[in-house]
mmCIF file of C-alpha atoms in Angstrom:
data_model
loop_
_atom_site.group_PDB
_atom_site.id
_atom_site.type_symbol
_atom_site.label_atom_id
_atom_site.label_comp_id
_atom_site.label_asym_id
_atom_site.label_seq_id
_atom_site.Cartn_x
_atom_site.Cartn_y
_atom_site.Cartn_z
ATOM 1 C CA MET A 130 -0.008 -0.032 0.008
ATOM 2 C CA LYS A 131 2.860 2.352 0.939
ATOM 3 C CA LYS A 132 4.678 1.596 -2.307
ATOM 4 C CA LYS A 133 1.521 2.516 -4.275
ATOM 5 C CA GLN A 134 1.220 5.886 -2.455
ATOM 6 C CA THR A 135 4.943 6.598 -2.952
ATOM 7 C CA LYS A 136 4.700 5.823 -6.652
ATOM 8 C CA GLU A 137 1.628 8.123 -7.016
ATOM 9 C CA LYS A 138 3.427 10.943 -5.137
ATOM 10 C CA THR A 139 6.417 10.564 -7.498
ATOM 11 C CA ILE A 140 4.209 10.625 -10.587
ATOM 12 C CA ASN A 141 2.406 13.693 -9.229
ATOM 13 C CA ARG A 142 5.753 15.482 -8.607
ATOM 14 C CA VAL A 143 7.006 14.650 -12.017
ATOM 15 C CA LEU A 144 3.749 15.883 -13.637
ATOM 16 C CA LEU A 145 3.848 19.063 -11.510
ATOM 17 C CA GLY A 146 7.417 19.638 -12.406
ATOM 18 C CA LEU A 147 6.665 19.179 -16.122
ATOM 19 C CA ILE A 148 3.760 21.637 -15.948
ATOM 20 C CA VAL A 149 5.875 24.219 -14.219
ATOM 21 C CA PHE A 150 8.658 23.799 -16.783
ATOM 22 C CA LEU A 151 6.191 24.120 -19.734
ATOM 23 C CA LEU A 152 4.580 27.240 -18.209
ATOM 24 C CA ALA A 153 8.086 28.760 -17.715
ATOM 25 C CA VAL A 154 8.902 28.038 -21.377
ATOM 26 C CA ILE A 155 5.684 29.704 -22.471
ATOM 27 C CA VAL A 156 6.220 32.766 -20.297
ATOM 28 C CA ILE A 157 9.862 33.195 -21.406
ATOM 29 C CA SER A 158 8.889 32.684 -25.107
ATOM 30 C CA SER A 159 6.194 35.337 -24.804
ATOM 31 C CA ILE A 160 8.498 37.885 -23.153
ATOM 32 C CA PHE A 161 11.062 37.268 -25.860
ATOM 33 C CA TYR A 162 8.545 37.702 -28.690
ATOM 34 C CA LEU A 163 7.081 40.857 -27.210
ATOM 35 C CA ARG A 164 10.511 42.451 -26.712
ATOM 36 C CA SER A 165 11.750 41.482 -30.213
ATOM 37 C CA SER A 166 8.667 42.997 -31.934
ATOM 38 C CA ARG A 167 8.747 46.233 -29.849
ATOM 39 C CA PRO A 168 10.998 48.281 -32.263
ATOM 40 C CA ALA A 169 8.774 47.536 -35.275
ATOM 41 C CA VAL A 170 5.533 48.446 -33.352
ATOM 42 C CA GLN A 171 7.187 51.677 -32.005
ATOM 43 C CA ALA A 172 8.394 52.614 -35.515
ATOM 44 C CA LYS A 173 5.012 52.028 -37.076
ATOM 45 C CA LYS A 174 3.339 54.131 -34.274
ATOM 46 C CA GLU A 175 5.745 57.017 -34.792
ATOM 47 C CA ALA A 176 5.475 56.788 -38.568
ATOM 48 C CA VAL A 177 1.657 56.919 -38.420
ATOM 49 C CA GLU A 178 1.791 60.020 -36.138
ATOM 50 C CA ILE A 179 4.215 61.846 -38.612
ATOM 51 C CA ALA A 180 2.130 60.826 -41.600
ATOM 52 C CA LYS A 181 -1.012 62.166 -39.964
ATOM 53 C CA LYS A 182 0.815 65.465 -39.216
ATOM 54 C CA TYR A 183 2.509 66.005 -42.584
ATOM 55 C CA ALA A 184 0.290 64.138 -45.045
ATOM 56 C CA ASN A 185 -3.132 64.193 -43.371
ATOM 57 C CA LEU A 186 -3.195 60.373 -43.305
ATOM 58 C CA GLU A 187 -6.501 59.073 -42.181
ATOM 59 C CA GLU A 188 -6.096 55.405 -42.567
ATOM 60 C CA ALA A 189 -2.896 53.398 -42.924
ATOM 61 C CA ASP A 190 -3.137 50.148 -44.924
ATOM 62 C CA HIS A 191 0.476 48.999 -44.910
ATOM 63 C CA PHE A 192 3.691 49.728 -43.019
ATOM 64 C CA TYR A 193 7.100 49.118 -44.550
ATOM 65 C CA TRP A 194 10.625 49.192 -43.047
ATOM 66 C CA PHE A 195 13.170 49.848 -45.763
ATOM 67 C CA THR A 196 16.977 49.973 -45.305
ATOM 68 C CA ARG A 197 19.466 50.465 -48.138
ATOM 69 C CA LYS A 198 21.881 53.373 -47.740
ATOM 70 C CA LYS A 199 19.577 54.884 -45.094
ATOM 71 C CA THR A 200 16.512 53.630 -43.161
ATOM 72 C CA TYR A 201 13.014 54.703 -44.102
ATOM 73 C CA PHE A 202 9.625 53.953 -42.696
ATOM 74 C CA SER A 203 6.752 53.987 -45.247
ATOM 75 C CA LEU A 204 2.969 53.863 -45.132
ATOM 76 C CA THR A 205 0.306 53.461 -47.779
ATOM 77 C CA GLY A 206 -3.212 54.473 -47.089
ATOM 78 C CA THR A 207 -5.751 57.320 -47.685
ATOM 79 C CA ASN A 208 -5.621 60.857 -46.615
ATOM 80 C CA ASP A 209 -8.436 63.115 -45.237
ATOM 81 C CA LYS A 210 -9.717 63.715 -48.810
ATOM 82 C CA GLY A 211 -9.965 59.971 -49.527
ATOM 83 C CA LYS A 212 -7.015 60.049 -51.827
ATOM 84 C CA GLU A 213 -4.660 57.072 -52.001
ATOM 85 C CA ILE A 214 -1.253 58.112 -50.902
ATOM 86 C CA ALA A 215 2.190 56.688 -49.987
ATOM 87 C CA VAL A 216 4.265 58.443 -47.328
ATOM 88 C CA ILE A 217 7.980 57.822 -47.005
ATOM 89 C CA ILE A 218 9.605 59.024 -43.762
ATOM 90 C CA PRO A 219 13.334 59.015 -43.137
ATOM 91 C CA LYS A 220 14.424 57.566 -39.779
ATOM 92 C CA SER A 221 15.369 61.146 -38.802
ATOM 93 C CA GLY A 222 11.692 62.156 -39.295
ATOM 94 C CA GLU A 223 12.819 65.056 -41.555
ATOM 95 C CA LYS A 224 11.869 65.645 -45.209
ATOM 96 C CA VAL A 225 8.761 63.506 -45.359
ATOM 97 C CA LYS A 226 7.922 62.526 -48.959
ATOM 98 C CA VAL A 227 4.196 62.209 -49.865
ATOM 99 C CA LEU A 228 3.450 60.391 -53.048
ATOM 100 C CA ASP A 229 0.177 60.110 -55.084
ATOM 101 C CA GLN A 230 -0.323 56.294 -55.096
ATOM 102 C CA THR A 231 -2.260 56.574 -58.454
ATOM 103 C CA LYS A 232 0.936 57.876 -60.166
ATOM 104 C CA GLY A 233 3.047 54.936 -59.046
ATOM 105 C CA LEU A 234 3.095 51.187 -58.567
ATOM 106 C CA THR A 235 1.264 49.487 -55.708
ATOM 107 C CA GLU A 236 3.008 46.753 -53.663
ATOM 108 C CA ASN A 237 1.209 44.090 -55.796
ATOM 109 C CA GLU A 238 2.122 45.778 -59.057
ATOM 110 C CA ALA A 239 5.715 45.990 -57.984
ATOM 111 C CA LYS A 240 5.653 42.265 -57.081
ATOM 112 C CA GLN A 241 4.027 41.320 -60.440
ATOM 113 C CA THR A 242 6.571 43.405 -62.336
ATOM 114 C CA ILE A 243 9.417 41.520 -60.786
ATOM 115 C CA ALA A 244 7.631 38.126 -61.097
ATOM 116 C CA ALA A 245 7.088 38.750 -64.811
ATOM 117 C CA ALA A 246 10.742 39.754 -65.382
ATOM 118 C CA HIS A 247 12.192 36.980 -63.222
ATOM 119 C CA PRO A 248 9.789 34.006 -63.298
ATOM 120 C CA GLU A 249 12.457 31.705 -61.765
ATOM 121 C CA ILE A 250 12.190 33.295 -58.350
ATOM 122 C CA GLN A 251 9.606 33.190 -55.602
ATOM 123 C CA ILE A 252 8.529 36.573 -54.375
ATOM 124 C CA GLU A 253 8.968 36.900 -50.595
ATOM 125 C CA LYS A 254 8.084 40.511 -49.767
ATOM 126 C CA ALA A 255 8.233 44.202 -50.910
ATOM 127 C CA ALA A 256 8.973 47.400 -49.071
ATOM 128 C CA LEU A 257 8.702 51.087 -50.110
ATOM 129 C CA GLY A 258 11.601 53.508 -49.558
ATOM 130 C CA MET A 259 14.088 55.894 -51.081
ATOM 131 C CA TYR A 260 17.221 55.047 -53.066
ATOM 132 C CA ASP A 261 19.366 57.769 -54.567
ATOM 133 C CA ASP A 262 16.653 60.382 -53.835
ATOM 134 C CA GLN A 263 14.180 58.284 -55.830
ATOM 135 C CA PRO A 264 11.123 56.497 -54.482
ATOM 136 C CA VAL A 265 11.579 52.745 -55.054
ATOM 137 C CA TRP A 266 10.007 49.442 -54.253
ATOM 138 C CA GLU A 267 12.395 46.798 -52.951
ATOM 139 C CA VAL A 268 11.144 43.415 -53.960
ATOM 140 C CA VAL A 269 12.849 40.429 -52.352
ATOM 141 C CA GLY A 270 12.806 37.111 -54.295
ATOM 142 C CA LYS A 271 14.082 33.644 -53.348
ATOM 143 C CA GLU A 272 16.000 31.471 -55.819
ATOM 144 C CA THR A 273 15.401 27.700 -55.976
ATOM 145 C CA ASN A 274 18.756 27.315 -54.137
ATOM 146 C CA GLY A 275 17.474 29.479 -51.262
ATOM 147 C CA LYS A 276 19.542 32.520 -51.982
ATOM 148 C CA LEU A 277 17.871 35.942 -51.933
ATOM 149 C CA ASN A 278 17.746 38.532 -54.676
ATOM 150 C CA TYR A 279 16.855 42.132 -54.013
ATOM 151 C CA TYR A 280 15.309 44.205 -56.845
ATOM 152 C CA LEU A 281 14.816 47.982 -56.523
ATOM 153 C CA ILE A 282 12.314 49.273 -59.003
ATOM 154 C CA GLY A 283 11.199 52.883 -59.511
ATOM 155 C CA PHE A 284 7.898 53.710 -57.856
ATOM 156 C CA GLU A 285 6.690 55.749 -60.842
ATOM 157 C CA SER A 286 8.484 54.102 -63.751
ATOM 158 C CA GLY A 287 8.605 50.444 -62.756
ATOM 159 C CA ASP A 288 12.122 50.211 -64.142
ATOM 160 C CA GLU A 289 14.691 48.152 -62.300
ATOM 161 C CA VAL A 290 17.112 50.660 -60.547
ATOM 162 C CA LYS A 291 19.343 48.139 -58.872
ATOM 163 C CA THR A 292 19.641 44.394 -58.470
ATOM 164 C CA ILE A 293 21.484 42.535 -55.747
ATOM 165 C CA LYS A 294 21.627 38.801 -56.416
ATOM 166 C CA GLY A 295 22.612 35.662 -54.487
ATOM 167 C CA ILE A 296 22.705 36.771 -50.878
#
């Protein structure tokens, strides 16, 4: 009888230890995730505030983080007149560029342009920013061997401005 009670206590302790361990892993993972996503959340919040101030942004549809020579935070959405706009904000917050979305490529059009020109790659993502004082879409594509290619295409023209392959 005592052996059975001892065995049950051991099983209960092991189960309790396992539950405590799993809870600790979940809590630590949650903290790590929240801390790692904080810079992006803060950047988006600040970008939206600046875009509201300088471009009368009413609703933000997409947020992009673009880094080439400099870092830019970009938003697409509608202004207070219902017009589709893109807002490109340097990390410094100065010289905000407001673009008429109807005069340039959308994210999907930029992806389609690169997909048509380079059918061998799988499109991963796109981001809007500035390169050599020109608004560009950076489209990232993955080759079949897993290497990444970066294509910068003009926001208005759709022409390839720069290509970085095999990273």
